């Protein structure tokens, strides 16, 4: 019985991490795990990286509002810093999944689009808080995302769709508590990184 209790306690410490309090946003962040992300669109992430120099990782965290009330949560404050290459990266996709549901934070674009199909993603009144945080000696690495684009009222059968490239961020969403999946692009040479929420360190991560 004693041996069994020791094993259970060991497993418990391996799975769960301490909650980090974010006083300014009245919430806690708990790091869970990191793994390589599937590149099958629609299964978990909705952004695929084709470059052989980039690996996409799924970083899972749990968010809980301290007062247990549902309110706006801003995922743009999350970043991974690769100190080896002195780069700070933002998520390409943010989502939660469970047995019956899958939901992605809506991606917004920085510049006014040329095509009507992307107009709903352009909301300049929504602030990109990723840019509020700077780390000495670290450069923000921004990776634009390609969106399928078309004019809803002028679809050409010769060229039914095209692509438009945009720097992107996320629209905040109301939640009370939720497991969140953050999908980060990382250089294939990266051996480790540190997860931050704003300036607050959440966890050191090693890539296998």
Backbone as JSON Lines, residues from 0, in Angstrom:
{"i":0,"aa":"X","n":[0.83,-1.2,0.0],"ca":[0.0,0.0,0.0],"c":[0.87,1.26,0.0]}
{"i":1,"aa":"X","n":[1.95,1.23,0.79],"ca":[2.84,2.38,0.88],"c":[3.48,2.67,-0.48]}
{"i":2,"aa":"X","n":[3.93,1.59,-1.17],"ca":[4.54,1.75,-2.5],"c":[3.55,2.36,-3.48]}
{"i":3,"aa":"X","n":[2.31,1.92,-3.44],"ca":[1.28,2.41,-4.34],"c":[1.02,3.9,-4.11]}
{"i":4,"aa":"X","n":[0.98,4.29,-2.84],"ca":[0.74,5.7,-2.51],"c":[1.88,6.58,-3.03]}
{"i":5,"aa":"X","n":[3.1,6.1,-2.93],"ca":[4.26,6.86,-3.41],"c":[4.18,7.04,-4.91]}
{"i":6,"aa":"X","n":[3.81,5.98,-5.63],"ca":[3.7,6.05,-7.09],"c":[2.62,7.03,-7.5]}
{"i":7,"aa":"X","n":[1.47,6.98,-6.83],"ca":[0.37,7.89,-7.15],"c":[0.78,9.33,-6.89]}
{"i":8,"aa":"X","n":[1.47,9.56,-5.79],"ca":[1.93,10.91,-5.48],"c":[2.91,11.41,-6.53]}
{"i":9,"aa":"X","n":[3.79,10.54,-7.01],"ca":[4.77,10.9,-8.03],"c":[4.07,11.29,-9.32]}
{"i":10,"aa":"X","n":[3.07,10.48,-9.73],"ca":[2.33,10.79,-10.95],"c":[1.59,12.1,-10.82]}
{"i":11,"aa":"X","n":[1.05,12.36,-9.65],"ca":[0.31,13.6,-9.42],"c":[1.21,14.81,-9.63]}
{"i":12,"aa":"X","n":[2.44,14.75,-9.11],"ca":[3.35,15.87,-9.24],"c":[3.82,16.04,-10.68]}
{"i":13,"aa":"X","n":[3.81,14.96,-11.47],"ca":[4.23,15.06,-12.85],"c":[3.16,15.69,-13.73]}
{"i":14,"aa":"X","n":[1.9,15.5,-13.39],"ca":[0.8,15.96,-14.24],"c":[0.4,17.4,-13.94]}
{"i":15,"aa":"X","n":[0.38,17.77,-12.67],"ca":[-0.14,19.07,-12.3],"c":[0.97,20.03,-11.89]}
{"i":16,"aa":"X","n":[0.78,21.31,-12.26],"ca":[1.74,22.35,-11.94],"c":[1.04,23.41,-11.09]}
{"i":17,"aa":"X","n":[1.81,24.26,-10.45],"ca":[1.22,25.27,-9.6],"c":[0.51,26.34,-10.43]}
{"i":18,"aa":"X","n":[-0.55,26.87,-9.86],"ca":[-1.28,27.96,-10.52],"c":[-0.54,29.27,-10.3]}
{"i":19,"aa":"X","n":[-0.43,30.04,-11.37],"ca":[0.2,31.35,-11.29],"c":[-0.9,32.41,-11.28]}
{"i":20,"aa":"X","n":[-0.91,33.24,-10.24],"ca":[-1.93,34.28,-10.14],"c":[-1.55,35.49,-10.98]}
{"i":21,"aa":"X","n":[-2.49,35.97,-11.78],"ca":[-2.33,37.2,-12.56],"c":[-3.28,38.22,-11.94]}
{"i":22,"aa":"X","n":[-2.77,39.0,-11.0],"ca":[-3.63,39.9,-10.22],"c":[-4.33,40.93,-11.11]}
{"i":23,"aa":"X","n":[-3.62,41.51,-12.08],"ca":[-4.21,42.58,-12.89],"c":[-5.41,42.12,-13.7]}
{"i":24,"aa":"X","n":[-5.45,40.81,-14.05],"ca":[-6.57,40.27,-14.82],"c":[-7.47,39.37,-13.98]}
{"i":25,"aa":"X","n":[-7.15,39.25,-12.68],"ca":[-7.97,38.48,-11.74],"c":[-8.19,37.04,-12.21]}
{"i":26,"aa":"X","n":[-7.1,36.4,-12.63],"ca":[-7.2,35.01,-13.1],"c":[-5.94,34.23,-12.72]}
{"i":27,"aa":"X","n":[-6.02,32.92,-12.89],"ca":[-4.85,32.06,-12.7],"c":[-4.54,31.32,-13.99]}
{"i":28,"aa":"X","n":[-3.25,31.04,-14.19],"ca":[-2.8,30.25,-15.33],"c":[-2.04,29.05,-14.79]}
{"i":29,"aa":"X","n":[-2.4,27.86,-15.26],"ca":[-1.71,26.63,-14.84],"c":[-1.2,25.91,-16.08]}
{"i":30,"aa":"X","n":[0.11,25.74,-16.16],"ca":[0.71,25.02,-17.29],"c":[0.44,23.53,-17.14]}
{"i":31,"aa":"X","n":[0.09,22.86,-18.28],"ca":[-0.19,21.43,-18.24],"c":[0.87,20.62,-18.97]}
{"i":32,"aa":"X","n":[1.01,20.83,-20.29],"ca":[1.97,20.03,-21.05],"c":[2.22,20.66,-22.41]}
{"i":33,"aa":"X","n":[3.25,20.14,-23.09],"ca":[3.59,20.58,-24.45],"c":[3.84,19.34,-25.31]}
{"i":34,"aa":"X","n":[3.36,19.38,-26.54],"ca":[3.62,18.3,-27.49],"c":[3.6,18.88,-28.9]}
{"i":35,"aa":"X","n":[4.17,18.13,-29.85],"ca":[4.11,18.55,-31.24],"c":[2.66,18.53,-31.71]}
{"i":36,"aa":"X","n":[2.29,19.57,-32.46],"ca":[0.91,19.69,-32.91],"c":[0.69,18.94,-34.22]}
{"i":37,"aa":"X","n":[-0.49,18.36,-34.35],"ca":[-0.88,17.74,-35.61],"c":[-1.02,18.82,-36.67]}
{"i":38,"aa":"X","n":[-0.63,18.52,-37.89],"ca":[-0.74,19.46,-38.99],"c":[-1.98,19.19,-39.85]}
{"i":39,"aa":"X","n":[-2.9,18.38,-39.34],"ca":[-4.14,18.12,-40.06],"c":[-5.12,19.24,-39.74]}
{"i":40,"aa":"X","n":[-5.45,20.06,-40.74],"ca":[-6.34,21.19,-40.54],"c":[-7.71,20.71,-40.08]}
{"i":41,"aa":"X","n":[-8.23,21.38,-39.05],"ca":[-9.56,21.06,-38.56],"c":[-9.58,20.03,-37.45]}
{"i":42,"aa":"X","n":[-8.47,19.31,-37.24],"ca":[-8.43,18.33,-36.16],"c":[-8.17,19.03,-34.84]}
{"i":43,"aa":"X","n":[-7.12,19.82,-34.76],"ca":[-6.83,20.58,-33.55],"c":[-6.49,22.02,-33.87]}
{"i":44,"aa":"X","n":[-5.51,22.25,-34.73],"ca":[-5.14,23.6,-35.11],"c":[-5.81,23.97,-36.43]}
{"i":45,"aa":"X","n":[-5.98,25.25,-36.68],"ca":[-6.53,25.66,-37.98],"c":[-5.51,26.46,-38.78]}
{"i":46,"aa":"X","n":[-4.23,26.33,-38.42],"ca":[-3.14,26.95,-39.18],"c":[-2.07,25.89,-39.4]}
{"i":47,"aa":"X","n":[-1.7,25.68,-40.66],"ca":[-0.67,24.7,-40.97],"c":[0.61,25.41,-41.38]}
{"i":48,"aa":"X","n":[1.75,24.93,-40.89],"ca":[3.04,25.49,-41.27],"c":[3.73,24.5,-42.22]}
{"i":49,"aa":"X","n":[4.1,24.98,-43.4],"ca":[4.72,24.13,-44.41],"c":[6.25,24.16,-44.37]}
{"i":50,"aa":"X","n":[6.83,25.14,-43.7],"ca":[8.28,25.28,-43.67],"c":[8.94,24.12,-42.94]}
{"i":51,"aa":"X","n":[10.03,23.62,-43.5],"ca":[10.8,22.55,-42.85],"c":[11.67,23.08,-41.72]}
{"i":52,"aa":"X","n":[11.76,24.42,-41.59],"ca":[12.56,25.03,-40.54],"c":[11.73,25.34,-39.3]}
{"i":53,"aa":"X","n":[10.41,25.13,-39.38],"ca":[9.5,25.46,-38.28],"c":[8.77,24.22,-37.8]}
{"i":54,"aa":"X","n":[8.67,24.08,-36.48],"ca":[7.85,23.03,-35.86],"c":[6.76,23.72,-35.06]}
{"i":55,"aa":"X","n":[5.53,23.21,-35.16],"ca":[4.44,23.79,-34.41],"c":[4.16,22.95,-33.17]}
{"i":56,"aa":"X","n":[4.13,23.61,-32.0],"ca":[3.89,22.92,-30.73],"c":[2.56,23.34,-30.12]}
{"i":57,"aa":"X","n":[1.92,22.38,-29.47],"ca":[0.69,22.62,-28.74],"c":[1.04,22.75,-27.26]}
{"i":58,"aa":"X","n":[0.87,23.95,-26.74],"ca":[1.12,24.22,-25.31],"c":[-0.24,24.34,-24.62]}
{"i":59,"aa":"X","n":[-0.49,23.43,-23.69],"ca":[-1.78,23.4,-23.02],"c":[-1.7,24.05,-21.64]}
{"i":60,"aa":"X","n":[-2.66,24.95,-21.37],"ca":[-2.74,25.62,-20.07],"c":[-4.2,25.61,-19.6]}
{"i":61,"aa":"X","n":[-4.37,25.83,-18.32],"ca":[-5.73,25.97,-17.78],"c":[-5.9,27.38,-17.24]}
{"i":62,"aa":"X","n":[-6.99,28.02,-17.66],"ca":[-7.32,29.38,-17.23],"c":[-8.52,29.33,-16.3]}
{"i":63,"aa":"X","n":[-8.42,30.0,-15.15],"ca":[-9.56,30.09,-14.23],"c":[-9.65,31.51,-13.69]}
{"i":64,"aa":"X","n":[-10.86,32.07,-13.73],"ca":[-11.1,33.37,-13.12],"c":[-11.13,33.21,-11.6]}
{"i":65,"aa":"X","n":[-10.4,34.03,-10.89],"ca":[-10.25,33.88,-9.44],"c":[-11.59,34.0,-8.72]}
{"i":66,"aa":"X","n":[-12.47,34.89,-9.19],"ca":[-13.77,35.08,-8.55],"c":[-14.85,34.17,-9.12]}
{"i":67,"aa":"X","n":[-14.44,33.25,-10.03],"ca":[-15.35,32.27,-10.64],"c":[-16.46,32.93,-11.46]}
{"i":68,"aa":"X","n":[-16.19,34.12,-11.98],"ca":[-17.17,34.82,-12.82],"c":[-16.69,34.85,-14.27]}
{"i":69,"aa":"X","n":[-17.63,34.75,-15.19],"ca":[-17.3,34.72,-16.61],"c":[-17.03,36.13,-17.1]}
{"i":70,"aa":"X","n":[-15.85,36.3,-17.74],"ca":[-15.53,37.61,-18.32],"c":[-14.47,37.47,-19.4]}
{"i":71,"aa":"X","n":[-14.13,38.6,-20.01],"ca":[-13.26,38.6,-21.18],"c":[-11.86,38.08,-20.85]}
{"i":72,"aa":"X","n":[-11.38,37.19,-21.72],"ca":[-10.02,36.66,-21.6],"c":[-9.27,36.98,-22.88]}
{"i":73,"aa":"X","n":[-8.04,37.51,-22.74],"ca":[-7.25,37.97,-23.87],"c":[-6.04,37.05,-24.08]}
{"i":74,"aa":"X","n":[-6.06,36.18,-25.09],"ca":[-4.93,35.25,-25.31],"c":[-3.72,35.91,-25.95]}
{"i":75,"aa":"X","n":[-3.87,37.17,-26.39],"ca":[-2.73,37.85,-27.03],"c":[-1.58,38.12,-26.06]}
{"i":76,"aa":"X","n":[-1.84,37.99,-24.77],"ca":[-0.8,38.23,-23.77],"c":[0.17,37.06,-23.62]}
{"i":77,"aa":"X","n":[-0.18,35.91,-24.21],"ca":[0.71,34.76,-24.15],"c":[1.83,34.87,-25.19]}
{"i":78,"aa":"X","n":[3.02,34.45,-24.8],"ca":[4.14,34.38,-25.75],"c":[5.13,33.32,-25.3]}
{"i":79,"aa":"X","n":[5.9,32.82,-26.25],"ca":[7.01,31.91,-25.96],"c":[8.29,32.62,-26.33]}
{"i":80,"aa":"X","n":[9.25,32.63,-25.41],"ca":[10.55,33.24,-25.7],"c":[11.59,32.14,-25.88]}
{"i":81,"aa":"X","n":[12.2,32.14,-27.04],"ca":[13.3,31.23,-27.37],"c":[14.59,32.0,-27.08]}
{"i":82,"aa":"X","n":[15.15,31.79,-25.89],"ca":[16.33,32.55,-25.49],"c":[17.56,32.14,-26.29]}
{"i":83,"aa":"X","n":[17.57,30.94,-26.81],"ca":[18.7,30.48,-27.62],"c":[18.84,31.33,-28.88]}
{"i":84,"aa":"X","n":[17.7,31.61,-29.54],"ca":[17.7,32.4,-30.76],"c":[17.27,33.85,-30.53]}
{"i":85,"aa":"X","n":[16.98,34.19,-29.25],"ca":[16.59,35.55,-28.85],"c":[15.35,36.03,-29.61]}
{"i":86,"aa":"X","n":[14.35,35.15,-29.69],"ca":[13.11,35.47,-30.39],"c":[11.91,35.27,-29.47]}
{"i":87,"aa":"X","n":[10.92,36.13,-29.63],"ca":[9.65,36.01,-28.9],"c":[8.55,35.76,-29.93]}
{"i":88,"aa":"X","n":[7.77,34.7,-29.7],"ca":[6.76,34.31,-30.66],"c":[5.37,34.32,-30.04]}
{"i":89,"aa":"X","n":[4.39,34.57,-30.88],"ca":[3.0,34.55,-30.45],"c":[2.33,33.29,-31.01]}
{"i":90,"aa":"X","n":[1.19,32.87,-30.45],"ca":[0.49,31.7,-31.0],"c":[-0.03,31.97,-32.41]}
{"i":91,"aa":"X","n":[-0.04,30.94,-33.24],"ca":[-0.68,31.01,-34.55],"c":[-2.17,30.7,-34.44]}
{"i":92,"aa":"X","n":[-2.51,29.91,-33.42],"ca":[-3.9,29.52,-33.22],"c":[-4.12,29.28,-31.73]}
{"i":93,"aa":"X","n":[-5.33,29.58,-31.25],"ca":[-5.69,29.36,-29.85],"c":[-7.07,28.69,-29.84]}
{"i":94,"aa":"X","n":[-7.2,27.58,-29.11],"ca":[-8.46,26.84,-29.14],"c":[-8.68,26.07,-27.86]}
{"i":95,"aa":"X","n":[-9.92,25.63,-27.65],"ca":[-10.18,24.61,-26.64],"c":[-10.91,23.46,-27.31]}
{"i":96,"aa":"X","n":[-10.69,22.28,-26.8],"ca":[-11.36,21.1,-27.33],"c":[-11.77,20.2,-26.18]}
{"i":97,"aa":"X","n":[-12.88,19.5,-26.37],"ca":[-13.27,18.45,-25.45],"c":[-13.92,17.34,-26.27]}
{"i":98,"aa":"X","n":[-14.58,16.42,-25.64],"ca":[-15.12,15.26,-26.36],"c":[-16.22,15.63,-27.34]}
{"i":99,"aa":"X","n":[-16.93,16.72,-27.1],"ca":[-18.08,17.06,-27.95],"c":[-17.96,18.4,-28.65]}
{"i":100,"aa":"X","n":[-16.9,19.15,-28.4],"ca":[-16.85,20.5,-28.93],"c":[-15.42,20.88,-29.29]}
{"i":101,"aa":"X","n":[-15.3,21.79,-30.25],"ca":[-14.0,22.35,-30.63],"c":[-14.24,23.8,-31.01]}
{"i":102,"aa":"X","n":[-13.47,24.71,-30.45],"ca":[-13.74,26.11,-30.65],"c":[-12.43,26.89,-30.7]}
{"i":103,"aa":"X","n":[-12.31,27.75,-31.7],"ca":[-11.1,28.55,-31.87],"c":[-11.39,30.02,-31.58]}
{"i":104,"aa":"X","n":[-10.43,30.69,-30.94],"ca":[-10.52,32.14,-30.83],"c":[-10.46,32.72,-32.24]}
{"i":105,"aa":"X","n":[-11.28,33.72,-32.49],"ca":[-11.34,34.33,-33.82],"c":[-10.07,35.12,-34.09]}
{"i":106,"aa":"X","n":[-9.45,34.87,-35.24],"ca":[-8.25,35.61,-35.63],"c":[-8.66,36.92,-36.32]}
{"i":107,"aa":"X","n":[-8.03,38.01,-35.89],"ca":[-8.24,39.32,-36.49],"c":[-7.01,39.7,-37.29]}
{"i":108,"aa":"X","n":[-7.17,40.64,-38.23],"ca":[-6.05,41.07,-39.07],"c":[-5.74,42.54,-38.82]}
{"i":109,"aa":"X","n":[-4.47,42.92,-39.0],"ca":[-4.01,44.27,-38.67],"c":[-4.39,45.31,-39.73]}
{"i":110,"aa":"X","n":[-4.31,44.93,-40.99],"ca":[-4.53,45.89,-42.07],"c":[-5.87,45.67,-42.76]}
{"i":111,"aa":"X","n":[-6.42,46.74,-43.28],"ca":[-7.7,46.66,-43.98],"c":[-7.57,45.74,-45.19]}
{"i":112,"aa":"X","n":[-8.45,44.74,-45.32],"ca":[-8.31,43.76,-46.41],"c":[-8.8,44.3,-47.75]}
{"i":113,"aa":"X","n":[-8.33,43.65,-48.81],"ca":[-8.76,44.0,-50.16],"c":[-10.04,43.27,-50.54]}
{"i":114,"aa":"X","n":[-10.31,42.16,-49.86],"ca":[-11.43,41.3,-50.23],"c":[-12.52,41.31,-49.16]}
{"i":115,"aa":"X","n":[-13.78,41.25,-49.62],"ca":[-14.91,41.33,-48.72],"c":[-14.98,40.16,-47.74]}
{"i":116,"aa":"X","n":[-14.49,39.0,-48.15],"ca":[-14.57,37.83,-47.28],"c":[-13.75,37.99,-46.0]}
{"i":117,"aa":"X","n":[-12.81,38.94,-45.97],"ca":[-11.96,39.14,-44.78],"c":[-12.36,40.37,-43.97]}
{"i":118,"aa":"X","n":[-13.37,41.09,-44.42],"ca":[-13.74,42.34,-43.73],"c":[-14.15,42.11,-42.29]}
{"i":119,"aa":"X","n":[-14.79,40.97,-41.99],"ca":[-15.24,40.69,-40.62],"c":[-14.07,40.45,-39.66]}
{"i":120,"aa":"X","n":[-12.88,40.2,-40.22],"ca":[-11.69,39.99,-39.39],"c":[-10.96,41.3,-39.08]}
{"i":121,"aa":"X","n":[-11.38,42.36,-39.69],"ca":[-10.7,43.65,-39.49],"c":[-11.47,44.46,-38.45]}
{"i":122,"aa":"X","n":[-10.93,44.53,-37.24],"ca":[-11.56,45.26,-36.13],"c":[-10.48,46.11,-35.45]}
{"i":123,"aa":"X","n":[-10.15,47.27,-36.02],"ca":[-9.06,48.09,-35.47],"c":[-9.29,48.6,-34.06]}
{"i":124,"aa":"X","n":[-10.55,48.54,-33.58],"ca":[-10.84,48.98,-32.21],"c":[-10.43,47.94,-31.17]}
{"i":125,"aa":"X","n":[-10.13,46.7,-31.62],"ca":[-9.66,45.64,-30.7],"c":[-8.14,45.71,-30.64]}
{"i":126,"aa":"X","n":[-7.6,45.96,-29.46],"ca":[-6.16,46.16,-29.29],"c":[-5.38,44.85,-29.31]}
{"i":127,"aa":"X","n":[-4.21,44.88,-29.92],"ca":[-3.3,43.73,-29.89],"c":[-2.34,43.91,-28.72]}
{"i":128,"aa":"X","n":[-2.62,43.28,-27.6],"ca":[-1.84,43.47,-26.38],"c":[-0.49,42.74,-26.4]}
{"i":129,"aa":"X","n":[-0.27,41.87,-27.38],"ca":[1.04,41.22,-27.52],"c":[2.15,42.27,-27.62]}
{"i":130,"aa":"X","n":[1.84,43.39,-28.26],"ca":[2.82,44.44,-28.5],"c":[3.08,45.31,-27.27]}
{"i":131,"aa":"X","n":[2.31,45.12,-26.19],"ca":[2.51,45.91,-24.98],"c":[3.71,45.47,-24.16]}
{"i":132,"aa":"X","n":[4.27,44.31,-24.51],"ca":[5.34,43.73,-23.69],"c":[6.61,43.57,-24.52]}
{"i":133,"aa":"X","n":[7.7,44.15,-24.01],"ca":[9.0,44.05,-24.67],"c":[10.01,43.5,-23.68]}
{"i":134,"aa":"X","n":[10.9,42.65,-24.18],"ca":[11.93,42.03,-23.35],"c":[13.3,42.43,-23.89]}
{"i":135,"aa":"X","n":[14.16,42.91,-23.01],"ca":[15.47,43.42,-23.42],"c":[16.28,42.34,-24.14]}
{"i":136,"aa":"X","n":[16.79,42.68,-25.32],"ca":[17.62,41.76,-26.09],"c":[16.84,40.73,-26.88]}
{"i":137,"aa":"X","n":[15.51,40.78,-26.79],"ca":[14.65,39.81,-27.48],"c":[13.86,40.51,-28.58]}
{"i":138,"aa":"X","n":[13.81,39.88,-29.76],"ca":[13.08,40.43,-30.9],"c":[11.77,39.69,-31.11]}
{"i":139,"aa":"X","n":[10.69,40.44,-31.32],"ca":[9.4,39.82,-31.64],"c":[9.46,39.25,-33.05]}
{"i":140,"aa":"X","n":[9.17,37.97,-33.18],"ca":[9.13,37.33,-34.49],"c":[7.68,37.17,-34.91]}
{"i":141,"aa":"X","n":[7.26,37.97,-35.89],"ca":[5.88,37.97,-36.35],"c":[5.79,37.15,-37.64]}
{"i":142,"aa":"X","n":[4.94,36.13,-37.64],"ca":[4.76,35.28,-38.81],"c":[3.37,35.55,-39.4]}
{"i":143,"aa":"X","n":[3.29,36.19,-40.56],"ca":[1.98,36.46,-41.17],"c":[1.27,35.16,-41.53]}
{"i":144,"aa":"X","n":[-0.06,35.22,-41.57],"ca":[-0.89,34.07,-41.91],"c":[-1.57,34.31,-43.25]}
{"i":145,"aa":"X","n":[-1.59,33.29,-44.1],"ca":[-2.28,33.38,-45.38],"c":[-3.74,32.97,-45.22]}
{"i":146,"aa":"X","n":[-4.63,33.83,-45.69],"ca":[-6.07,33.56,-45.64],"c":[-6.61,33.39,-47.05]}
{"i":147,"aa":"X","n":[-7.52,32.43,-47.21],"ca":[-8.24,32.35,-48.47],"c":[-9.14,33.57,-48.56]}
{"i":148,"aa":"X","n":[-9.11,34.25,-49.71],"ca":[-9.83,35.5,-49.84],"c":[-10.57,35.57,-51.17]}
{"i":149,"aa":"X","n":[-11.73,36.22,-51.14],"ca":[-12.5,36.41,-52.37],"c":[-13.49,37.55,-52.15]}
{"i":150,"aa":"X","n":[-13.97,38.08,-53.25],"ca":[-14.99,39.12,-53.21],"c":[-16.34,38.43,-53.33]}
{"i":151,"aa":"X","n":[-17.14,38.53,-52.3],"ca":[-18.41,37.78,-52.25],"c":[-19.35,38.13,-53.39]}
{"i":152,"aa":"X","n":[-19.16,39.3,-53.98],"ca":[-20.08,39.74,-55.02],"c":[-19.46,39.7,-56.41]}
{"i":153,"aa":"X","n":[-18.2,39.31,-56.5],"ca":[-17.51,39.28,-57.8],"c":[-16.63,38.04,-57.88]}
{"i":154,"aa":"X","n":[-17.24,36.88,-57.81],"ca":[-16.48,35.63,-57.87],"c":[-16.22,35.27,-59.32]}
{"i":155,"aa":"X","n":[-14.96,35.08,-59.67],"ca":[-14.58,34.7,-61.03],"c":[-14.42,33.19,-61.1]}
{"i":156,"aa":"X","n":[-15.03,32.57,-62.12],"ca":[-14.89,31.12,-62.28],"c":[-13.49,30.75,-62.74]}
{"i":157,"aa":"X","n":[-12.77,31.69,-63.35],"ca":[-11.41,31.42,-63.79],"c":[-10.44,31.44,-62.6]}
{"i":158,"aa":"X","n":[-10.74,32.28,-61.63],"ca":[-9.88,32.4,-60.45],"c":[-10.79,32.54,-59.23]}
{"i":159,"aa":"X","n":[-11.45,31.44,-58.79],"ca":[-12.48,31.52,-57.76],"c":[-12.0,31.96,-56.4]}
{"i":160,"aa":"X","n":[-10.72,31.78,-56.11],"ca":[-10.22,32.22,-54.81],"c":[-8.74,32.55,-54.91]}
{"i":161,"aa":"X","n":[-8.29,33.39,-53.99],"ca":[-6.88,33.74,-53.94],"c":[-6.47,33.74,-52.47]}
{"i":162,"aa":"X","n":[-5.3,34.22,-52.17],"ca":[-4.83,34.27,-50.78],"c":[-4.31,35.65,-50.46]}
{"i":163,"aa":"X","n":[-4.56,36.06,-49.23],"ca":[-4.08,37.35,-48.76],"c":[-3.34,37.12,-47.45]}
{"i":164,"aa":"X","n":[-2.17,37.73,-47.32],"ca":[-1.31,37.49,-46.16],"c":[-1.46,38.64,-45.16]}
{"i":165,"aa":"X","n":[-1.66,38.29,-43.87],"ca":[-1.88,39.32,-42.86],"c":[-1.19,38.97,-41.54]}
{"i":166,"aa":"X","n":[-0.69,40.01,-40.89],"ca":[-0.27,39.87,-39.49],"c":[-1.54,39.74,-38.67]}
{"i":167,"aa":"X","n":[-1.59,38.76,-37.78],"ca":[-2.85,38.43,-37.11],"c":[-2.72,38.42,-35.59]}
{"i":168,"aa":"X","n":[-3.88,38.61,-34.94],"ca":[-3.97,38.49,-33.49],"c":[-5.36,37.96,-33.17]}
{"i":169,"aa":"X","n":[-5.75,37.92,-31.88],"ca":[-6.98,37.24,-31.51],"c":[-7.98,38.17,-30.83]}
{"i":170,"aa":"X","n":[-9.24,37.9,-31.11],"ca":[-10.32,38.63,-30.44],"c":[-10.58,37.99,-29.08]}
{"i":171,"aa":"X","n":[-10.55,38.77,-27.99],"ca":[-10.82,38.21,-26.66],"c":[-12.21,37.57,-26.61]}
{"i":172,"aa":"X","n":[-12.38,36.64,-25.68],"ca":[-13.64,35.92,-25.55],"c":[-13.96,35.72,-24.08]}
{"i":173,"aa":"X","n":[-15.25,35.76,-23.74],"ca":[-15.66,35.55,-22.36],"c":[-15.52,34.08,-21.97]}
{"i":174,"aa":"X","n":[-14.96,33.85,-20.78],"ca":[-14.9,32.51,-20.21],"c":[-14.76,32.6,-18.7]}
{"i":175,"aa":"X","n":[-15.04,31.48,-18.03],"ca":[-14.91,31.39,-16.57],"c":[-13.75,30.5,-16.17]}
{"i":176,"aa":"X","n":[-13.7,29.31,-16.76],"ca":[-12.57,28.39,-16.59],"c":[-12.52,27.49,-17.82]}
{"i":177,"aa":"X","n":[-11.31,27.22,-18.27],"ca":[-11.2,26.45,-19.52],"c":[-9.77,25.97,-19.72]}
{"i":178,"aa":"X","n":[-9.62,24.76,-20.29],"ca":[-8.32,24.3,-20.77],"c":[-8.11,24.9,-22.16]}
{"i":179,"aa":"X","n":[-6.99,25.56,-22.34],"ca":[-6.71,26.28,-23.59],"c":[-5.49,25.66,-24.27]}
{"i":180,"aa":"X","n":[-5.59,25.47,-25.59],"ca":[-4.47,24.99,-26.4],"c":[-3.88,26.14,-27.19]}
{"i":181,"aa":"X","n":[-2.6,26.42,-26.96],"ca":[-1.87,27.47,-27.67],"c":[-0.95,26.8,-28.68]}
{"i":182,"aa":"X","n":[-1.05,27.2,-29.95],"ca":[-0.24,26.57,-31.0],"c":[0.85,27.55,-31.44]}
{"i":183,"aa":"X","n":[2.09,27.23,-31.04],"ca":[3.23,28.11,-31.3],"c":[4.12,27.55,-32.41]}
{"i":184,"aa":"X","n":[4.58,28.41,-33.32],"ca":[5.62,28.0,-34.27],"c":[6.98,28.19,-33.62]}
{"i":185,"aa":"X","n":[7.87,27.22,-33.74],"ca":[9.2,27.34,-33.17],"c":[10.24,26.9,-34.19]}
{"i":186,"aa":"X","n":[11.41,27.57,-34.21],"ca":[12.5,27.09,-35.08],"c":[12.85,25.67,-34.72]}
{"i":187,"aa":"X","n":[13.14,24.85,-35.71],"ca":[13.44,23.44,-35.48],"c":[14.68,23.26,-34.6]}
{"i":188,"aa":"X","n":[15.53,24.29,-34.57],"ca":[16.77,24.22,-33.77],"c":[16.53,24.51,-32.28]}
{"i":189,"aa":"X","n":[15.34,25.02,-31.94],"ca":[15.06,25.4,-30.55],"c":[15.01,24.18,-29.65]}
{"i":190,"aa":"X","n":[15.72,24.24,-28.54],"ca":[15.72,23.13,-27.58],"c":[14.81,23.41,-26.39]}
{"i":191,"aa":"X","n":[14.57,24.69,-26.13],"ca":[13.73,25.04,-24.99],"c":[13.16,26.44,-25.2]}
{"i":192,"aa":"X","n":[12.18,26.78,-24.38],"ca":[11.58,28.11,-24.43],"c":[10.89,28.37,-23.1]}
{"i":193,"aa":"X","n":[10.51,29.63,-22.89],"ca":[9.82,30.0,-21.66],"c":[8.47,30.62,-22.02]}
{"i":194,"aa":"X","n":[7.42,30.12,-21.37],"ca":[6.07,30.62,-21.6],"c":[5.8,31.79,-20.66]}
{"i":195,"aa":"X","n":[5.3,32.88,-21.25],"ca":[4.95,34.08,-20.48],"c":[3.5,34.45,-20.72]}
{"i":196,"aa":"X","n":[2.91,35.07,-19.68],"ca":[1.63,35.78,-19.81],"c":[1.95,37.22,-19.47]}
{"i":197,"aa":"X","n":[2.01,38.08,-20.48],"ca":[2.53,39.43,-20.26],"c":[3.99,39.32,-19.86]}
{"i":198,"aa":"X","n":[4.34,39.93,-18.72],"ca":[5.71,39.83,-18.21],"c":[5.87,38.7,-17.19]}
{"i":199,"aa":"X","n":[4.79,37.98,-16.92],"ca":[4.82,36.96,-15.86],"c":[5.21,35.6,-16.43]}
{"i":200,"aa":"X","n":[6.25,35.03,-15.87],"ca":[6.72,33.71,-16.31],"c":[5.75,32.63,-15.83]}
{"i":201,"aa":"X","n":[5.34,31.76,-16.77],"ca":[4.44,30.67,-16.44],"c":[5.19,29.34,-16.31]}
{"i":202,"aa":"X","n":[6.07,29.04,-17.28],"ca":[6.77,27.75,-17.22],"c":[7.96,27.73,-18.17]}
{"i":203,"aa":"X","n":[8.99,26.98,-17.78],"ca":[10.09,26.65,-18.68],"c":[9.73,25.36,-19.4]}
{"i":204,"aa":"X","n":[9.94,25.34,-20.72],"ca":[9.53,24.19,-21.54],"c":[10.73,23.66,-22.31]}
{"i":205,"aa":"X","n":[10.89,22.35,-22.3],"ca":[11.92,21.7,-23.11],"c":[11.24,20.9,-24.21]}
{"i":206,"aa":"X","n":[11.77,21.0,-25.44],"ca":[11.2,20.3,-26.57],"c":[11.95,18.99,-26.78]}
{"i":207,"aa":"X","n":[11.22,17.9,-26.96],"ca":[11.83,16.58,-27.12],"c":[12.05,16.3,-28.6]}
